[in-house]
Short mmCIF file of C-alpha atoms in Angstrom, two decimals:
data_model
loop_
_atom_site.label_atom_id
_atom_site.label_comp_id
_atom_site.label_asym_id
_atom_site.label_seq_id
_atom_site.Cartn_x
_atom_site.Cartn_y
_atom_site.Cartn_z
CA MET A 164 26.01 22.30 -46.95
CA ALA A 165 24.23 24.72 -44.59
CA SER A 166 20.51 25.20 -44.75
CA PHE A 167 18.75 28.40 -43.61
CA GLN A 168 15.32 28.97 -42.14
CA LEU A 169 13.94 32.42 -41.51
CA ASP A 170 11.94 33.34 -38.47
CA ASP A 171 11.29 37.03 -37.97
CA GLN A 172 13.04 37.16 -34.58
CA VAL A 173 15.29 34.07 -34.55
CA LEU A 174 17.45 33.19 -37.55
CA ILE A 175 18.23 29.51 -37.84
CA GLN A 176 21.19 28.04 -39.70
CA GLU A 177 21.71 24.28 -39.65
CA THR A 178 24.79 22.50 -40.88
CA LEU A 179 25.05 18.74 -40.65
CA PHE A 180 26.25 18.79 -37.04
CA VAL A 181 26.01 22.40 -35.81
CA ARG A 182 22.90 24.51 -35.07
CA ILE A 183 23.42 28.29 -35.23
CA LEU A 184 20.76 30.55 -33.70
CA THR A 185 20.89 34.29 -34.23
CA LEU A 186 18.73 36.64 -32.16
CA ASN A 187 17.28 39.04 -34.71
CA ARG A 188 15.75 42.16 -33.21
CA PRO A 189 18.72 44.52 -33.73
CA ARG A 190 16.68 47.74 -33.37
CA GLN A 191 15.56 46.54 -29.91
CA LEU A 192 19.10 45.31 -29.06
CA ASN A 193 17.73 41.76 -29.44
CA ALA A 194 15.51 42.13 -26.37
CA LEU A 195 13.78 38.80 -25.81
CA SER A 196 10.13 38.88 -26.83
CA PHE A 197 7.58 36.25 -25.82
CA GLU A 198 7.76 34.86 -29.36
CA MET A 199 11.57 34.58 -29.23
CA LEU A 200 11.46 32.77 -25.90
CA SER A 201 8.86 30.29 -27.21
CA ARG A 202 10.85 29.62 -30.36
CA LEU A 203 14.17 29.20 -28.55
CA SER A 204 12.61 26.79 -26.08
CA GLN A 205 11.20 24.70 -28.97
CA LEU A 206 14.60 24.63 -30.65
CA PHE A 207 16.59 23.63 -27.56
CA LEU A 208 14.17 20.78 -26.89
CA ALA A 209 14.37 19.66 -30.53
CA TYR A 210 18.17 19.72 -30.59
CA GLU A 211 18.29 17.69 -27.39
CA ASP A 212 16.69 14.81 -29.30
CA ASP A 213 18.56 15.42 -32.54
CA ALA A 214 21.42 12.90 -32.80
CA ASN A 215 23.13 15.03 -35.49
CA ALA A 216 23.17 18.20 -33.37
CA LYS A 217 26.58 18.12 -31.75
CA LEU A 218 26.85 21.82 -30.97
CA ILE A 219 24.60 24.88 -30.56
CA ILE A 220 25.98 28.37 -31.37
CA LEU A 221 23.96 31.32 -30.07
CA LYS A 222 24.69 34.89 -31.18
CA GLY A 223 23.01 38.25 -31.83
CA ASN A 224 22.47 40.37 -34.89
CA GLY A 225 23.76 43.94 -34.67
CA ARG A 226 25.61 45.67 -31.84
CA ALA A 227 24.10 43.58 -29.07
CA PHE A 228 24.04 39.93 -28.17
CA CYS A 229 20.92 40.57 -26.11
CA ALA A 230 20.05 43.54 -23.89
CA GLY A 231 17.57 41.49 -21.79
CA GLY A 232 13.90 40.75 -21.65
CA ASP A 233 11.38 42.90 -23.50
CA VAL A 234 10.51 45.00 -20.46
CA ALA A 235 9.00 47.84 -22.53
CA THR A 236 6.33 45.45 -23.88
CA VAL A 237 5.63 44.14 -20.38
CA HIS A 238 4.98 47.70 -19.22
CA ARG A 239 2.82 48.53 -22.25
CA ARG A 240 0.73 45.40 -21.72
CA PHE A 241 0.29 46.39 -18.10
CA LEU A 242 -0.95 49.83 -19.10
CA GLU A 243 -3.38 48.15 -21.49
CA GLY A 244 -4.78 46.12 -18.60
CA ASN A 245 -2.96 42.83 -19.18
CA LEU A 246 -1.64 42.34 -15.64
CA LYS A 247 -0.46 38.76 -16.14
CA PHE A 248 1.75 39.21 -19.22
CA GLY A 249 4.82 39.97 -17.14
CA GLU A 250 4.37 36.71 -15.22
CA LYS A 251 3.89 34.77 -18.46
CA ILE A 252 7.04 36.10 -20.05
CA GLY A 253 8.93 35.51 -16.81
CA GLU A 254 7.79 31.89 -16.83
CA LYS A 255 8.93 31.48 -20.46
CA LEU A 256 12.30 33.08 -19.83
CA LEU A 257 13.17 31.15 -16.68
CA THR A 258 12.04 27.88 -18.25
CA LEU A 259 14.27 28.55 -21.27
CA ILE A 260 17.21 29.29 -18.94
CA TYR A 261 16.63 25.92 -17.28
CA LEU A 262 16.71 24.21 -20.70
CA VAL A 263 19.96 26.01 -21.48
CA ALA A 264 21.52 25.13 -18.14
CA THR A 265 20.65 21.45 -18.40
CA CYS A 266 21.09 20.93 -22.16
CA SER A 267 23.32 17.92 -22.95
CA LYS A 268 24.50 19.56 -26.17
CA PRO A 269 27.33 22.06 -25.69
CA GLN A 270 26.35 25.69 -26.28
CA VAL A 271 28.77 28.36 -27.50
CA SER A 272 27.39 31.88 -26.92
CA ILE A 273 29.09 34.67 -28.86
CA LEU A 274 28.78 37.78 -26.65
CA ASN A 275 29.95 40.37 -29.15
CA GLY A 276 28.30 43.54 -27.78
CA ILE A 277 25.72 44.31 -25.11
CA VAL A 278 24.79 41.39 -22.87
CA MET A 279 22.46 42.27 -20.05
CA GLY A 280 19.63 40.77 -18.00
CA GLY A 281 17.94 38.00 -19.90
CA GLY A 282 20.80 37.94 -22.41
CA VAL A 283 23.10 36.99 -19.53
CA GLY A 284 20.63 34.32 -18.41
CA ILE A 285 20.51 32.47 -21.76
CA SER A 286 24.30 32.57 -22.16
CA VAL A 287 26.09 32.42 -18.81
CA ASN A 288 24.03 29.40 -17.80
CA GLY A 289 25.40 27.56 -20.83
CA LYS A 290 28.81 25.96 -21.14
CA PHE A 291 30.95 28.26 -23.35
CA ARG A 292 30.68 32.08 -23.24
CA VAL A 293 32.88 33.88 -25.74
CA ALA A 294 33.40 37.54 -24.98
CA THR A 295 35.08 40.08 -27.26
CA GLU A 296 36.51 43.58 -26.99
CA ASN A 297 32.97 44.82 -27.73
CA SER A 298 31.28 43.01 -24.87
CA ILE A 299 29.39 45.06 -22.28
CA PHE A 300 27.94 43.08 -19.37
CA ALA A 301 25.55 44.43 -16.73
CA MET A 302 22.65 43.43 -14.52
CA PRO A 303 20.81 46.79 -14.24
CA GLU A 304 17.45 45.51 -12.93
CA ASN A 305 17.57 47.26 -9.55
CA SER A 306 17.51 50.64 -11.30
CA LEU A 307 14.20 49.60 -12.89
CA GLY A 308 12.61 48.51 -9.60
CA LEU A 309 12.93 44.87 -10.61
CA PHE A 310 15.76 42.58 -9.39
CA PRO A 311 18.35 40.39 -11.08
CA ASP A 312 16.61 37.07 -11.88
CA VAL A 313 17.48 34.91 -14.98
CA GLY A 314 19.34 32.47 -12.70
CA SER A 315 21.63 35.22 -11.47
CA SER A 316 21.24 34.19 -7.83
CA TYR A 317 23.00 31.00 -8.99
CA PHE A 318 25.84 32.38 -11.13
CA LEU A 319 26.46 35.67 -9.30
CA SER A 320 26.71 33.87 -5.97
CA ARG A 321 29.48 31.69 -7.45
CA LEU A 322 31.76 34.46 -8.63
CA PRO A 323 34.99 35.14 -6.72
CA GLY A 324 34.53 36.49 -3.20
CA PHE A 325 31.60 38.90 -3.04
CA PHE A 326 31.93 40.18 -6.59
CA GLY A 327 28.49 38.80 -7.38
CA GLU A 328 26.88 40.96 -4.72
CA TYR A 329 28.75 43.96 -6.09
CA LEU A 330 27.62 43.33 -9.70
CA GLY A 331 24.03 42.43 -8.74
CA LEU A 332 23.37 45.37 -6.46
CA THR A 333 25.22 48.16 -8.31
CA GLY A 334 24.49 47.14 -11.91
CA ALA A 335 28.16 47.83 -12.66
CA ARG A 336 29.35 47.20 -16.20
CA LEU A 337 32.16 44.85 -17.22
CA ASP A 338 34.11 44.61 -20.45
CA GLY A 339 35.17 41.34 -22.12
CA ALA A 340 38.48 41.06 -20.29
CA GLU A 341 36.75 41.54 -16.95
CA MET A 342 34.11 38.97 -17.83
CA LEU A 343 36.91 36.47 -18.57
CA ALA A 344 38.81 37.31 -15.40
CA CYS A 345 35.84 36.79 -13.07
CA GLY A 346 34.50 33.69 -14.84
CA LEU A 347 31.38 35.05 -16.52
CA ALA A 348 33.11 34.41 -19.89
CA THR A 349 35.09 31.27 -20.64
CA HIS A 350 37.03 32.80 -23.56
CA LEU A 351 37.96 36.17 -25.02
CA VAL A 352 38.17 36.20 -28.82
CA PRO A 353 38.91 39.33 -30.92
CA SER A 354 35.77 40.20 -32.88
CA ALA A 355 37.80 40.07 -36.12
CA LYS A 356 38.32 36.36 -35.53
CA LEU A 357 34.70 35.42 -34.83
CA SER A 358 33.93 34.33 -38.37
CA LEU A 359 37.07 32.18 -38.43
CA LEU A 360 36.04 30.66 -35.08
CA GLU A 361 32.58 29.84 -36.34
CA LYS A 362 33.97 28.21 -39.48
CA ALA A 363 36.41 26.15 -37.40
CA LEU A 364 33.66 24.95 -35.10
CA ILE A 365 31.46 23.94 -38.03
CA SER A 366 34.20 22.20 -40.05
CA ARG A 367 35.83 20.35 -37.19
CA ALA A 368 32.51 19.27 -35.68
CA ALA A 369 31.76 17.69 -39.06
CA SER A 370 34.96 15.67 -39.02
CA ALA A 371 34.68 14.60 -35.36
CA THR A 372 32.88 11.54 -34.13
CA SER A 373 30.04 11.94 -31.67
CA SER A 374 32.25 10.66 -28.85
CA SER A 375 35.23 12.92 -29.72
CA CYS A 376 33.16 16.14 -30.11
CA GLY A 377 33.12 16.74 -26.40
CA LEU A 378 33.73 19.75 -24.17
CA ALA A 379 37.54 19.54 -24.29
CA PHE A 380 37.45 19.30 -28.10
CA ILE A 381 35.25 22.42 -28.44
CA SER A 382 37.24 24.33 -25.83
CA GLU A 383 40.46 23.56 -27.67
CA ILE A 384 39.04 25.03 -30.92
CA ILE A 385 37.96 28.23 -29.14
CA ASP A 386 41.35 28.43 -27.35
CA GLU A 387 43.12 28.55 -30.70
CA HIS A 388 41.33 31.82 -31.50
CA SER A 389 41.44 33.33 -28.01
CA LEU A 390 43.48 35.89 -26.14
CA GLN A 391 44.82 33.91 -23.22
CA GLN A 392 45.62 36.57 -20.57
CA PRO A 393 44.27 39.96 -21.63
CA ALA A 394 45.25 42.89 -19.46
CA LEU A 395 42.60 44.49 -17.28
CA ASN A 396 41.88 48.18 -17.46
CA GLU A 397 43.63 50.03 -14.65
CA LYS A 398 40.22 51.28 -13.44
CA SER A 399 38.69 47.80 -13.35
CA ALA A 400 36.64 46.94 -10.27
CA LEU A 401 38.51 43.67 -10.11
CA HIS A 402 41.49 45.66 -8.83
CA LYS A 403 39.23 46.64 -5.88
CA MET A 404 38.47 43.10 -4.73
CA ASP A 405 39.83 43.74 -1.22
CA VAL A 406 37.42 46.64 -0.76
CA ILE A 407 34.54 44.74 -2.43
CA ASP A 408 35.01 41.73 -0.19
CA LYS A 409 35.33 43.93 2.86
CA CYS A 410 32.19 45.97 2.13
CA PHE A 411 29.88 43.57 0.28
CA SER A 412 30.39 40.69 2.66
CA ARG A 413 28.33 42.55 5.31
CA PRO A 414 24.88 41.21 6.20
CA THR A 415 22.70 44.12 4.99
CA VAL A 416 22.59 46.73 2.23
CA GLU A 417 22.74 49.44 4.90
CA ASP A 418 26.00 47.89 6.11
CA PHE A 419 27.35 47.93 2.56
CA LEU A 420 26.72 51.66 2.29
CA SER A 421 28.12 52.37 5.73
CA ALA A 422 31.29 50.43 4.94
CA LEU A 423 31.77 52.11 1.56
CA GLU A 424 31.27 55.54 3.00
CA LYS A 425 33.74 54.75 5.74
CA GLU A 426 36.26 53.75 3.05
CA ILE A 427 35.81 57.12 1.42
CA THR A 428 36.59 58.98 4.64
CA THR A 429 39.42 56.75 5.87
CA THR A 430 41.43 56.26 2.67
CA ASP A 431 43.26 58.56 0.32
CA ALA A 432 40.95 57.46 -2.52
CA ASN A 433 39.88 60.98 -3.32
CA LYS A 434 43.44 62.29 -3.29
CA ALA A 435 44.36 59.60 -5.77
CA GLY A 436 41.51 60.71 -7.99
CA ASP A 437 39.71 57.41 -7.51
CA GLU A 438 36.01 57.89 -8.36
CA TRP A 439 35.14 54.23 -7.91
CA LEU A 440 33.97 54.36 -4.31
CA ALA A 441 31.80 57.42 -4.79
CA SER A 442 30.31 55.93 -8.00
CA THR A 443 29.48 52.69 -6.20
CA VAL A 444 27.68 54.58 -3.43
CA ARG A 445 25.74 56.63 -5.98
CA SER A 446 24.65 53.50 -7.81
CA LEU A 447 23.29 51.97 -4.64
CA LYS A 448 21.45 55.10 -3.57
CA LYS A 449 19.96 55.55 -7.04
CA ALA A 450 18.40 52.06 -7.19
CA SER A 451 15.07 50.96 -5.73
CA PRO A 452 15.59 50.29 -2.01
CA MET A 453 13.18 47.36 -2.15
CA SER A 454 15.01 45.88 -5.18
CA LEU A 455 18.30 46.11 -3.32
CA LYS A 456 16.92 44.24 -0.33
CA ILE A 457 15.42 41.53 -2.55
CA CYS A 458 18.56 41.22 -4.66
CA LEU A 459 20.90 40.72 -1.69
CA ARG A 460 18.75 38.08 -0.10
CA SER A 461 18.26 36.29 -3.41
CA ILE A 462 22.01 36.06 -4.07
CA ARG A 463 22.75 34.88 -0.53
CA GLU A 464 20.12 32.13 -0.77
CA GLY A 465 21.46 31.18 -4.18
CA ARG A 466 24.86 30.32 -2.67
CA VAL A 467 23.47 27.05 -1.29
CA GLN A 468 20.88 26.23 -3.93
CA ALA A 469 20.92 24.35 -7.24
CA ILE A 470 19.96 26.08 -10.48
CA ASP A 471 16.39 24.76 -10.47
CA GLU A 472 15.80 25.91 -6.92
CA CYS A 473 17.13 29.38 -7.80
CA LEU A 474 14.85 29.67 -10.82
CA VAL A 475 11.74 28.56 -8.90
CA ARG A 476 12.50 31.13 -6.16
CA GLU A 477 13.22 33.89 -8.65
CA TYR A 478 9.92 33.25 -10.39
CA ARG A 479 8.07 33.65 -7.08
CA ILE A 480 9.82 36.99 -6.57
CA ASP A 481 9.01 38.04 -10.15
CA CYS A 482 5.33 37.39 -9.65
CA HIS A 483 5.19 39.28 -6.35
CA VAL A 484 7.07 42.19 -7.98
CA MET A 485 4.62 42.28 -10.92
CA ARG A 486 1.59 42.16 -8.59
CA GLY A 487 2.86 45.15 -6.60
CA GLN A 488 1.17 44.32 -3.30
CA ILE A 489 4.00 45.70 -1.17
CA SER A 490 5.73 48.05 -3.60
CA LYS A 491 4.96 49.23 -7.14
CA ASP A 492 8.55 50.16 -7.86
CA PHE A 493 8.77 48.06 -11.02
CA ARG A 494 5.92 50.02 -12.63
CA GLU A 495 7.43 53.30 -11.46
CA GLY A 496 10.89 52.33 -12.77
CA CYS A 497 9.47 51.43 -16.19
CA ARG A 498 7.60 54.73 -16.29
CA ALA A 499 10.62 56.83 -15.35
CA ILE A 500 13.31 54.99 -17.37
CA LEU A 501 11.48 53.51 -20.36
CA TRP A 502 8.19 55.38 -20.79
CA ASP A 503 8.25 59.00 -19.73
CA LYS A 504 12.08 58.88 -19.63
CA ASP A 505 12.38 61.57 -16.98
CA LYS A 506 14.87 59.31 -15.20
CA LYS A 507 13.50 60.40 -11.84
CA PRO A 508 11.70 57.37 -10.33
CA LYS A 509 9.91 57.97 -7.06
CA TRP A 510 10.54 54.80 -5.10
CA LYS A 511 8.11 53.67 -2.39
CA PRO A 512 9.34 52.80 0.18
CA SER A 513 11.73 55.63 -0.42
CA SER A 514 14.61 54.40 1.82
CA LEU A 515 16.13 51.20 3.08
CA GLU A 516 15.25 52.06 6.65
CA LEU A 517 11.48 52.00 5.85
CA ILE A 518 11.63 48.37 4.65
CA THR A 519 10.92 45.69 7.27
CA GLU A 520 11.99 42.05 7.18
CA HIS A 521 8.34 41.10 6.94
CA MET A 522 7.97 43.14 3.73
CA VAL A 523 10.94 41.36 2.14
CA ASP A 524 9.65 37.96 3.28
CA HIS A 525 6.53 38.54 1.18
CA TYR A 526 8.56 38.45 -2.05
CA PHE A 527 10.02 35.07 -1.16
CA SER A 528 6.72 33.46 -0.12
CA ARG A 529 5.32 30.56 -2.10
CA LEU A 530 2.67 31.11 -4.71
CA ASP A 531 -0.48 29.02 -4.90
CA ASP A 532 0.35 25.50 -6.07
CA ASP A 533 -1.08 26.03 -9.50
CA GLU A 534 0.95 29.23 -9.93
CA GLU A 535 4.38 27.87 -8.98
CA LEU A 536 7.00 27.53 -11.74
CA LYS A 537 6.94 23.97 -13.00
CA LEU A 538 10.19 23.18 -14.74
CA PRO A 539 10.35 20.28 -17.22
CA ARG A 540 11.79 17.00 -16.00
CA ARG A 541 15.43 16.76 -17.05
CA CYS A 542 17.95 13.96 -16.74
CA ASN A 543 21.03 16.18 -17.18
CA LEU A 544 20.69 18.50 -14.17
CA ASN A 545 24.27 18.07 -12.88
CA VAL A 546 26.22 18.11 -16.12
CA PHE A 547 26.97 21.84 -16.60
CA PRO A 548 25.46 24.13 -13.97
CA ASN A 549 27.40 22.96 -10.93
CA ALA A 550 30.83 23.30 -12.53
CA LYS A 551 30.68 26.04 -15.08
CA LEU A 552 32.24 29.04 -13.29
#
């Protein structure tokens, strides 16, 4: 028999062996508030020690799984004079992502709708990610003057070829089939079957022993409800992997743009009516130049780092971005996109060419010892994160 507990922003359903958490801010597209992050962290720690908790299901209420962190509140607090709130919520979010990535209990995230930013972080870093035909994935942080954090330098850098650089820098959107094809999702289940899937997970977890309710057992249940080889849209960026690898493997953002623009002039893309190249160039030129520089370096460093190292580095960058000592692009992006909504941010520095290596180095520099992100000690570090994509 299931029992229900009601939190304003996180709904909790507990069966004998399954814990179901529902993000519950549908009007805000389930954007992660400080309170939600605190509650989710408490729950993941509690379930780690709960012998009856065999499985965690995470989903969202409404048309989004989770659209990201509550950036609007961060900006409002800044305007009110609370300059440290952004750092505090960043610490909470990245710590939660570490708990997700190292949790010994399998997590099934139901990504039925919008999944962006922080929503990606609390799902993709877990074991099972179930996309649907309604899924919309994106990492749009560069257009806000921020950068993709949430462990993205770990999981984006492990996507096929240089697809992670493409997604991280352009903020391009993917549908459920594309998420499955590139490894961001582990399964694609029609939304009409989600309730059946949830019931199957609950009932069969109840009948399984602790030793038999493992990853293969859970994956088999999800497989029974999944589309195995969904067709990709003919306009999918995954059909452009040769161009993506050719252009986004270059050492600098300037080289990306030069290579993409060369592709436009040396191919018959325009004759074929292909808008993809031009759209990709526009996305790069629209984003904060500083954010693009930070994003590329972060992903490249993430290729050779473990999840904890990536999160510690991303938190350093977050803090330097919030403090605005080199560039105040995050504040300007929030003003233009979320606050005044004129959608005309005035980035400073205004171009890639005005950004020196020394300026970028500042964002990757260590914080004072008492300000560094201190992740909880975990014994399960290598169970999921190093083999999930």
